Short mmCIF file of C-alpha atoms in Angstrom, two decimals:
data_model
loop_
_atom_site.label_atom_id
_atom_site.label_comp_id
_atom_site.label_asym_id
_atom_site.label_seq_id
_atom_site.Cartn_x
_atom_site.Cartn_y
_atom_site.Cartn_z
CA UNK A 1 0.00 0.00 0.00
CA UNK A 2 1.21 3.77 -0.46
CA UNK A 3 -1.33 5.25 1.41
CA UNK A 4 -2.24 4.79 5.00
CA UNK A 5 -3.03 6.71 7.99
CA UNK A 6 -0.33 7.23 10.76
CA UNK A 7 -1.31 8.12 14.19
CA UNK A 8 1.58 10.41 16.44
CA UNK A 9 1.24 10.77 19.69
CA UNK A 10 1.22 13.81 22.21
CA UNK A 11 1.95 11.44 24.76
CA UNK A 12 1.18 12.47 29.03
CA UNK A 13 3.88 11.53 30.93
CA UNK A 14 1.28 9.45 33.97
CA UNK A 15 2.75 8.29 37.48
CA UNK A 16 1.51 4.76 36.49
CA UNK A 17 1.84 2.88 40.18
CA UNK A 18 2.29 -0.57 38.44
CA UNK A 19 3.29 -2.32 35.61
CA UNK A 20 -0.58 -3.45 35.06
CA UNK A 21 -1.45 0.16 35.14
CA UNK A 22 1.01 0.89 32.52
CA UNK A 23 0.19 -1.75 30.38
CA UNK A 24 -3.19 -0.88 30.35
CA UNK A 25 -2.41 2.73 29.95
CA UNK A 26 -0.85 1.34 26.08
CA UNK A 27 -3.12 -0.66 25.52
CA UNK A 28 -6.01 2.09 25.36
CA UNK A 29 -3.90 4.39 23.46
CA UNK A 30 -2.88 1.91 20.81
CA UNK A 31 -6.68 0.72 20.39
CA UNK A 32 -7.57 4.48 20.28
CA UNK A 33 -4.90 5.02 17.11
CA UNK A 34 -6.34 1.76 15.94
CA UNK A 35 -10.04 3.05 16.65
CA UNK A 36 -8.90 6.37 14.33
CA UNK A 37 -7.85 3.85 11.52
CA UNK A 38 -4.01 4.06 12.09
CA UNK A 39 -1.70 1.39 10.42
CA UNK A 40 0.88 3.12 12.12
CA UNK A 41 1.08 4.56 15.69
CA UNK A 42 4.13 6.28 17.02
CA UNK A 43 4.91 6.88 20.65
CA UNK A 44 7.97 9.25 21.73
CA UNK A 45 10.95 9.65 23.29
CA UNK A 46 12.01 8.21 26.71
CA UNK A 47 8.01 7.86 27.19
CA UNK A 48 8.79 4.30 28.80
CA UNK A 49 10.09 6.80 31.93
CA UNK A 50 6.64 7.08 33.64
CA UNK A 51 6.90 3.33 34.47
CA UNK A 52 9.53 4.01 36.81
CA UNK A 53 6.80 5.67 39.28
CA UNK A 54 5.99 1.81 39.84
CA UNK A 55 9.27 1.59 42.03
CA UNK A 56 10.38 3.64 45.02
CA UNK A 57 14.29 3.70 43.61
CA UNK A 58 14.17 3.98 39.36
CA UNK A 59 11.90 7.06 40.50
CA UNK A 60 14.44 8.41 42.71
CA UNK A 61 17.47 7.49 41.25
CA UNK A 62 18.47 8.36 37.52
CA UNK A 63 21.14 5.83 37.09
CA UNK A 64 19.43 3.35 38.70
CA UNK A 65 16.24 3.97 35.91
CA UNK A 66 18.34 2.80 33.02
CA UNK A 67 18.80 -0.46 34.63
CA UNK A 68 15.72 -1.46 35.97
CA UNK A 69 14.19 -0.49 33.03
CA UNK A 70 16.50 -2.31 30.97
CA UNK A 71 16.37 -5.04 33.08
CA UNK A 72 12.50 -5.29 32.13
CA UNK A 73 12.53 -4.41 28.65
CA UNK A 74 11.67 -7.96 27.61
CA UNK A 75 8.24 -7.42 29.31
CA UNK A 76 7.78 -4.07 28.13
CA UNK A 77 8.63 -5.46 24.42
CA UNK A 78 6.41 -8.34 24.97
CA UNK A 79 3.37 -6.05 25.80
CA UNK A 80 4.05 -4.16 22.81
CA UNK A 81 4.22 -7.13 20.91
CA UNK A 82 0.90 -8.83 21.67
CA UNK A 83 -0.48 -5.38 20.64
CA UNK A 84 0.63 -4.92 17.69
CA UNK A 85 -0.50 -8.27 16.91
CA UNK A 86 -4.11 -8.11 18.62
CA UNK A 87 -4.50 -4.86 16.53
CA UNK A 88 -2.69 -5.75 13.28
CA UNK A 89 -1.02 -2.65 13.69
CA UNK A 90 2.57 -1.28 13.58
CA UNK A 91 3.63 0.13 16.97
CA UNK A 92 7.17 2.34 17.46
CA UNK A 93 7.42 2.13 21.00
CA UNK A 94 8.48 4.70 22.80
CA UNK A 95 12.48 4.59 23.52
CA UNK A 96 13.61 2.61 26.36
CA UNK A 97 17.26 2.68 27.98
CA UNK A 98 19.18 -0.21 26.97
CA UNK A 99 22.07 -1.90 28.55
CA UNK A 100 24.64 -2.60 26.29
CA UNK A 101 28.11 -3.69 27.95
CA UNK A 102 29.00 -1.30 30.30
CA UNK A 103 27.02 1.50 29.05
CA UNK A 104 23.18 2.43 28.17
CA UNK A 105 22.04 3.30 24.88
CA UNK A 106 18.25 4.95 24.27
CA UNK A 107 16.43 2.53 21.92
CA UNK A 108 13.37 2.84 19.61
CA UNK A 109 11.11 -0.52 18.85
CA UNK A 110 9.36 -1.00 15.60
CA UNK A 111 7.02 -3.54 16.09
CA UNK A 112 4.92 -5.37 13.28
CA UNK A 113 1.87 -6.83 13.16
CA UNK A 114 2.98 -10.01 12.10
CA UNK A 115 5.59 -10.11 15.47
CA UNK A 116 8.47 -9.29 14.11
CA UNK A 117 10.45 -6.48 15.64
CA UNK A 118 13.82 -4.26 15.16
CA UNK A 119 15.61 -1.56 16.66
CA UNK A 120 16.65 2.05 16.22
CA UNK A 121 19.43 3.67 18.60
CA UNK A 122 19.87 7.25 18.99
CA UNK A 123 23.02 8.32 17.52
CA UNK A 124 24.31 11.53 19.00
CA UNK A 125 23.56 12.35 22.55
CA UNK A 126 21.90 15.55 24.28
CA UNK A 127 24.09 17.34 27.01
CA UNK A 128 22.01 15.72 29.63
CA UNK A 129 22.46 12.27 28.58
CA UNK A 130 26.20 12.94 28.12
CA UNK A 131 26.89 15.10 30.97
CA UNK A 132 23.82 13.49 33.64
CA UNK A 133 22.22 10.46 32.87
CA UNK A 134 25.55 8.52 30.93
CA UNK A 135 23.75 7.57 28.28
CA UNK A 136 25.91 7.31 25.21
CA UNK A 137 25.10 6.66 21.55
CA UNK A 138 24.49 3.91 19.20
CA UNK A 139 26.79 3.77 16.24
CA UNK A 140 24.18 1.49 13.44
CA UNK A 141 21.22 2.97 11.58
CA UNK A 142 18.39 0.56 10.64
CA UNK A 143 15.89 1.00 7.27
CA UNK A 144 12.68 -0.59 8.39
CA UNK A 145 11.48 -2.58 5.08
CA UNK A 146 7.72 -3.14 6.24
CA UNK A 147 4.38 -3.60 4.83
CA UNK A 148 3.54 0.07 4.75
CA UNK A 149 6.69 1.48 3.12
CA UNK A 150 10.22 1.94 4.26
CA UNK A 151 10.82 3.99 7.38
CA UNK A 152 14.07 5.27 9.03
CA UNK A 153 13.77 6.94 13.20
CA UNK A 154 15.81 9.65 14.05
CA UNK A 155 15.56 10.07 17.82
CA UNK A 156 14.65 13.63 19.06
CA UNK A 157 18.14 15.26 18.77
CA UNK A 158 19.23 13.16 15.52
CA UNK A 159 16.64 15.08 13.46
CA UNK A 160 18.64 18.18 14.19
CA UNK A 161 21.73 16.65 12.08
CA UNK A 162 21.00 15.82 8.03
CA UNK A 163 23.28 13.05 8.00
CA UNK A 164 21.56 10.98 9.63
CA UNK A 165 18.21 11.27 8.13
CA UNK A 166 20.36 11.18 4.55
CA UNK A 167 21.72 8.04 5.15
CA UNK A 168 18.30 6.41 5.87
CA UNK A 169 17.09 8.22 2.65
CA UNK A 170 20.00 6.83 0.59
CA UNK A 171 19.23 3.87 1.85
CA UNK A 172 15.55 3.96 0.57
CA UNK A 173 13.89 5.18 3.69
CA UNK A 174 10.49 7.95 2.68
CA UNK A 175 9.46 7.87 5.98
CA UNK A 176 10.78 9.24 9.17
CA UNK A 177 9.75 8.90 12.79
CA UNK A 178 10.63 11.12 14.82
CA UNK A 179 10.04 10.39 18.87
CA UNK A 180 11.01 13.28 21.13
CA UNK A 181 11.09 14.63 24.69
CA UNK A 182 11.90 17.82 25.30
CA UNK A 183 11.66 20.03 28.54
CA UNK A 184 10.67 23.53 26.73
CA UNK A 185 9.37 25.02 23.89
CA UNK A 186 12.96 25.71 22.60
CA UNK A 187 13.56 22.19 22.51
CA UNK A 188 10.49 21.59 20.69
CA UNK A 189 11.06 24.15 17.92
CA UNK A 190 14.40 22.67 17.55
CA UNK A 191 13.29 19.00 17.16
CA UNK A 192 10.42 20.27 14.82
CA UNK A 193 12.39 22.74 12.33
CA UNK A 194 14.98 19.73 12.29
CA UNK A 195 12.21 17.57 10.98
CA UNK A 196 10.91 19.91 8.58
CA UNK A 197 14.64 21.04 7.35
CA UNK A 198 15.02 16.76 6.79
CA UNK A 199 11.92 16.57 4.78
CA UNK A 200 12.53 19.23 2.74
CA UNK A 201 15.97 17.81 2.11
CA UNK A 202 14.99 14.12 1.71
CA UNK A 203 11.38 15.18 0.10
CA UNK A 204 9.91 12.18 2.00
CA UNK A 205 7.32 12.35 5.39
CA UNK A 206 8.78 13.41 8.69
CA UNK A 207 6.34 12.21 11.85
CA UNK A 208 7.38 13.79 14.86
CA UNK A 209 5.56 12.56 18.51
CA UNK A 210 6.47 14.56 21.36
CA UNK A 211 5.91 14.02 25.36
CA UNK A 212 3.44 16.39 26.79
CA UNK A 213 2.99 17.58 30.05
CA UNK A 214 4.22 17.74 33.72
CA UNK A 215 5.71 15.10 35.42
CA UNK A 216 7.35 17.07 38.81
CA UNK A 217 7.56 13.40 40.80
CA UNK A 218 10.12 12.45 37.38
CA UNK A 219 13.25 13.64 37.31
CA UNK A 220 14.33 12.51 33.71
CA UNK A 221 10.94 14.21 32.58
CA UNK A 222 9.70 16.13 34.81
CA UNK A 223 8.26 19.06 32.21
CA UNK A 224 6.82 17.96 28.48
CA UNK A 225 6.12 20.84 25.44
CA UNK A 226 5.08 19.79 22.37
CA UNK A 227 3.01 19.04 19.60
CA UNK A 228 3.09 16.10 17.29
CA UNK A 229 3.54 17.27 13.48
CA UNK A 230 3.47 15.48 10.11
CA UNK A 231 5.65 17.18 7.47
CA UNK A 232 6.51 16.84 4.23
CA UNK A 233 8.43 19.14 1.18
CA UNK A 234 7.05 22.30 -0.03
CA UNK A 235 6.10 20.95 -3.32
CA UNK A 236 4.30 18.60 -5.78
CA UNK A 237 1.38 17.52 -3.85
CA UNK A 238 1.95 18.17 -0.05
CA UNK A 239 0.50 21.74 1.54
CA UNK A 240 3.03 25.06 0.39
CA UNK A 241 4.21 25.11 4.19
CA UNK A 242 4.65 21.22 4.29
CA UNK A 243 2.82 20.75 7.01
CA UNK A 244 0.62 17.70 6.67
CA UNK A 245 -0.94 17.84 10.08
CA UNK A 246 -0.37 19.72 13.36
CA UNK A 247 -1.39 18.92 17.02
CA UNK A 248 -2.43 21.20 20.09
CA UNK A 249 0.27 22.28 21.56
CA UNK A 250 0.89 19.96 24.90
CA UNK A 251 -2.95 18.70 24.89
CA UNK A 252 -2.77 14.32 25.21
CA UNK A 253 -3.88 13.13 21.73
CA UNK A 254 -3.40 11.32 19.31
CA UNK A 255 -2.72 13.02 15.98
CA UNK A 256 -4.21 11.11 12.88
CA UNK A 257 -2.72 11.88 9.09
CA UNK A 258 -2.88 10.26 6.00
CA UNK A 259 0.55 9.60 4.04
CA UNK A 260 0.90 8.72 0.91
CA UNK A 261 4.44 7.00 0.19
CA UNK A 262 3.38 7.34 -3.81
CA UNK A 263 3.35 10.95 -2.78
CA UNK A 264 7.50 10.80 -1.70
CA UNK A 265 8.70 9.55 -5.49
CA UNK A 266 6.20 11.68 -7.39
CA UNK A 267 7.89 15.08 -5.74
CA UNK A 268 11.27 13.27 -6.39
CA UNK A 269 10.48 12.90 -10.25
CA UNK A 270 8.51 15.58 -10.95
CA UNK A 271 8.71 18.45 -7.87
CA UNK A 272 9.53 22.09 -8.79
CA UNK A 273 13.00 21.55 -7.02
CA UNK A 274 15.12 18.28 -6.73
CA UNK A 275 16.54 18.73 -3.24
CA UNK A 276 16.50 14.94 -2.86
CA UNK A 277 18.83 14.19 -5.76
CA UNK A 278 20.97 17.44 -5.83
CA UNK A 279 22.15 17.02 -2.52
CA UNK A 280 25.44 15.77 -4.15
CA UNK A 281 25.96 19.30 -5.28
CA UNK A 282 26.98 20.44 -1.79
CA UNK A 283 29.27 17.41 -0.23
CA UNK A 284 32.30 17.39 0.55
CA UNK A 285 33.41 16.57 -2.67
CA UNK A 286 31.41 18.65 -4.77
CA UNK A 287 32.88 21.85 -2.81
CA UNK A 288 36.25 20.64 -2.38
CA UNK A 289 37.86 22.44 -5.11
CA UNK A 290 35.78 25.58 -4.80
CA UNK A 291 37.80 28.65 -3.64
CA UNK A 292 36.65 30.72 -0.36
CA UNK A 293 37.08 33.93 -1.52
CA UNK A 294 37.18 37.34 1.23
CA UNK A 295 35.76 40.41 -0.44
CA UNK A 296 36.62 43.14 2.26
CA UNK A 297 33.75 45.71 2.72
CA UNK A 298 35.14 48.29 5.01
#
C-alpha cells in the first residue's frame, strides 16, 4: 500500500503505580490510534520513563532507571508485541534505555503486526544524557522494510543533524519517525524545524511525537512541550508550508494523518525543485575544489 493513515502521539507523561497500570495505559492508546484507523502509531521519546513511578528507587534514582528499566525491557517489548499483533497494527514504542556492555544506549522498537520487531538507537547524545544520565550513543542505523513502506527513526536530537536522516534516505527510507522529549518550547522548535529542514531535504514524510505535560515526581521528565507534526516538502502535492498535520500544543492526543508514500517519489520525479537528488551538489566533494574567496567591505 502507499497510502495509509499514521497516528503520532502527544503522549502524558502518567505516574503509572504498576506495571498493570502501565500496560493498560498502552493498551487504550494503541486501540484508540487503531479506533482512528491508524496502520501506524508512534509513541515518543524516553516515554517508557513514567513506568519508573511503579518503584520507590528507578523514581528516585536516575542511574538506577536505566537499569531497571532495561532489566524489564523484555516485558515491556512483549506487551508491545501482543499489541501490535491483537490490533494488526505497527507500533514504534516509545524509547527505552538499553544496557549494552557497560554503558546504556536509548532505543526505539518497531514492532509489526505479524511479530516481528527491530531496533533504532539514537546516535548523538543531548548534554544531559552525556553530561547526567551517561547515556551514550548507538553507532548502526536501521531501514525498516515493512508492509507500509520503508521507514528510518531519528531520535529527538538526531533530526537536528541531516546526515543521519540522509543516510536512511539513501538507503531507501520515505518515511521518518521522529520520537522526542523535550523540557521547553525551545527544545520543541528545535526537534520540529529539524524535521521539517530533513523533509525538505529528503522530500519524504517526517512524523514527529512529542511528550506532553508535567511530570514534577520524574526527574528525567519532569516538564513535556510539544506538539506532534506530520511534514513533508514544499512541493508537488503536499500543503506550500509542508505541514501535513499539526497537534495542540501539549494537549494528550493522538494526531491522525494520512501519508501517501506514492506521494515521496512523485515530488522526487517531478517536484519544482530536486533537493532529494541534488544534494550531491553540496558534499564534501562537490565543494572541495571551490575557492573561499574574502571580499573586504570596510
Amino acid at each position: 500500500m502507499s497510502a495509509f493513515t499514521i497516528a503520532a502521539a502527544q503522549y502524558p507523561i502518567d505516574e503509572v503505580r504498576s506495571f498493570v497500570e502501565w500496560e493498560d495505559k498502552l493498551a487504550r492508546w494503541v486501540a484508540e490510534a487503531k479506533a482512528g484507523g491508524a496502520s501506524l502509531a508512534l509513541f515518543p521519546e524516553y516515554g517508557i520513563m513514567e513506568l519508573t513511578a511503579a518503584n520507590a528507587k528507578a523514581r528516585d534514582d536516575l542511574a538506577y532507571s536505566l537499569a531497571w528499566l532495561s532489566d524489564h525491557r523484555s516485558d515491556i517489548d512483549a506487551a508491545h508485541e501482543r499489541l501490535a499483533a491483537e490490533h494488526h497494527i505497527h507500533i514504534c514504542a516509545a524509547s527505552c534505555p538499553m544496557r549494552v556492555g557497560d554503558a546504556f544506549h536509548n532505543v526505539a522498537r518497531l514492532f509489526a503486526p505479524n511479530r516481528k520487531m527491530g531496533e533504532q538507537a539514537k546516535i548523538v547524545m543531548t548534554r544531559f544524557e552525556r553530561e547526567i544520565w551517561g547515556v551514550s550513543g548507538g553507532r548502526e542505523l536501521t531501514l525498516f522494510d515493512t508492509a507500509l513502506g520503508k521507514i528510518g527513526i531519528s531520535i529527538c536530537y538526531d533530526s537536528e543533524f541531516p546526515m543521519i536522516a540522509r543516510v536512511l534516505a539513501e538507503a531507501g527510507a520515505k518515511l521518518l519517525l521522529v520520537p522526542s522529549a523535550t523540557d521547553g518550547l525551545t527544545g520543541y522548535w528545535r526537534v520540529r524545524i529539524g524535521a521539517q529542514a530533513r523533509a525538505l531535504e529528503n522530500q519524504f514524510y517526517a512524523v514527529h511525537s512529542p511528550t506532553v505535560g508535567e511530570a514534577p515526581w520524574c526527574p528525567s521528565l519532569d516538564s513535556n512541550r510539544g506538539a506532534a507534526g506530520v511534514y513533508g516538502p514544499p512541493d508537488l502535492g503536499f500543503p506550500d508550508d509542508g505541514v501535513v498535520a499539526l497537534g495542540a500544543l501539549d494537549q494528550p492526543m493522538w494526531l491522525f494523518a494520512e501519508v501517501d508514500l506514492a506521494k515521496v517519489d512523485a515530488v522526487r520525479a517531478e517536484g519544482a525543485v530536486f533537493n532529494h537528488r541534488h544534494w550531491t551538489e553540496q558534499s564534501d566533494d562537490a565543494l572541495a575544489g571551490l575557492p573561499v574567496v574574502t571580499q573586504s567591505l570596510l
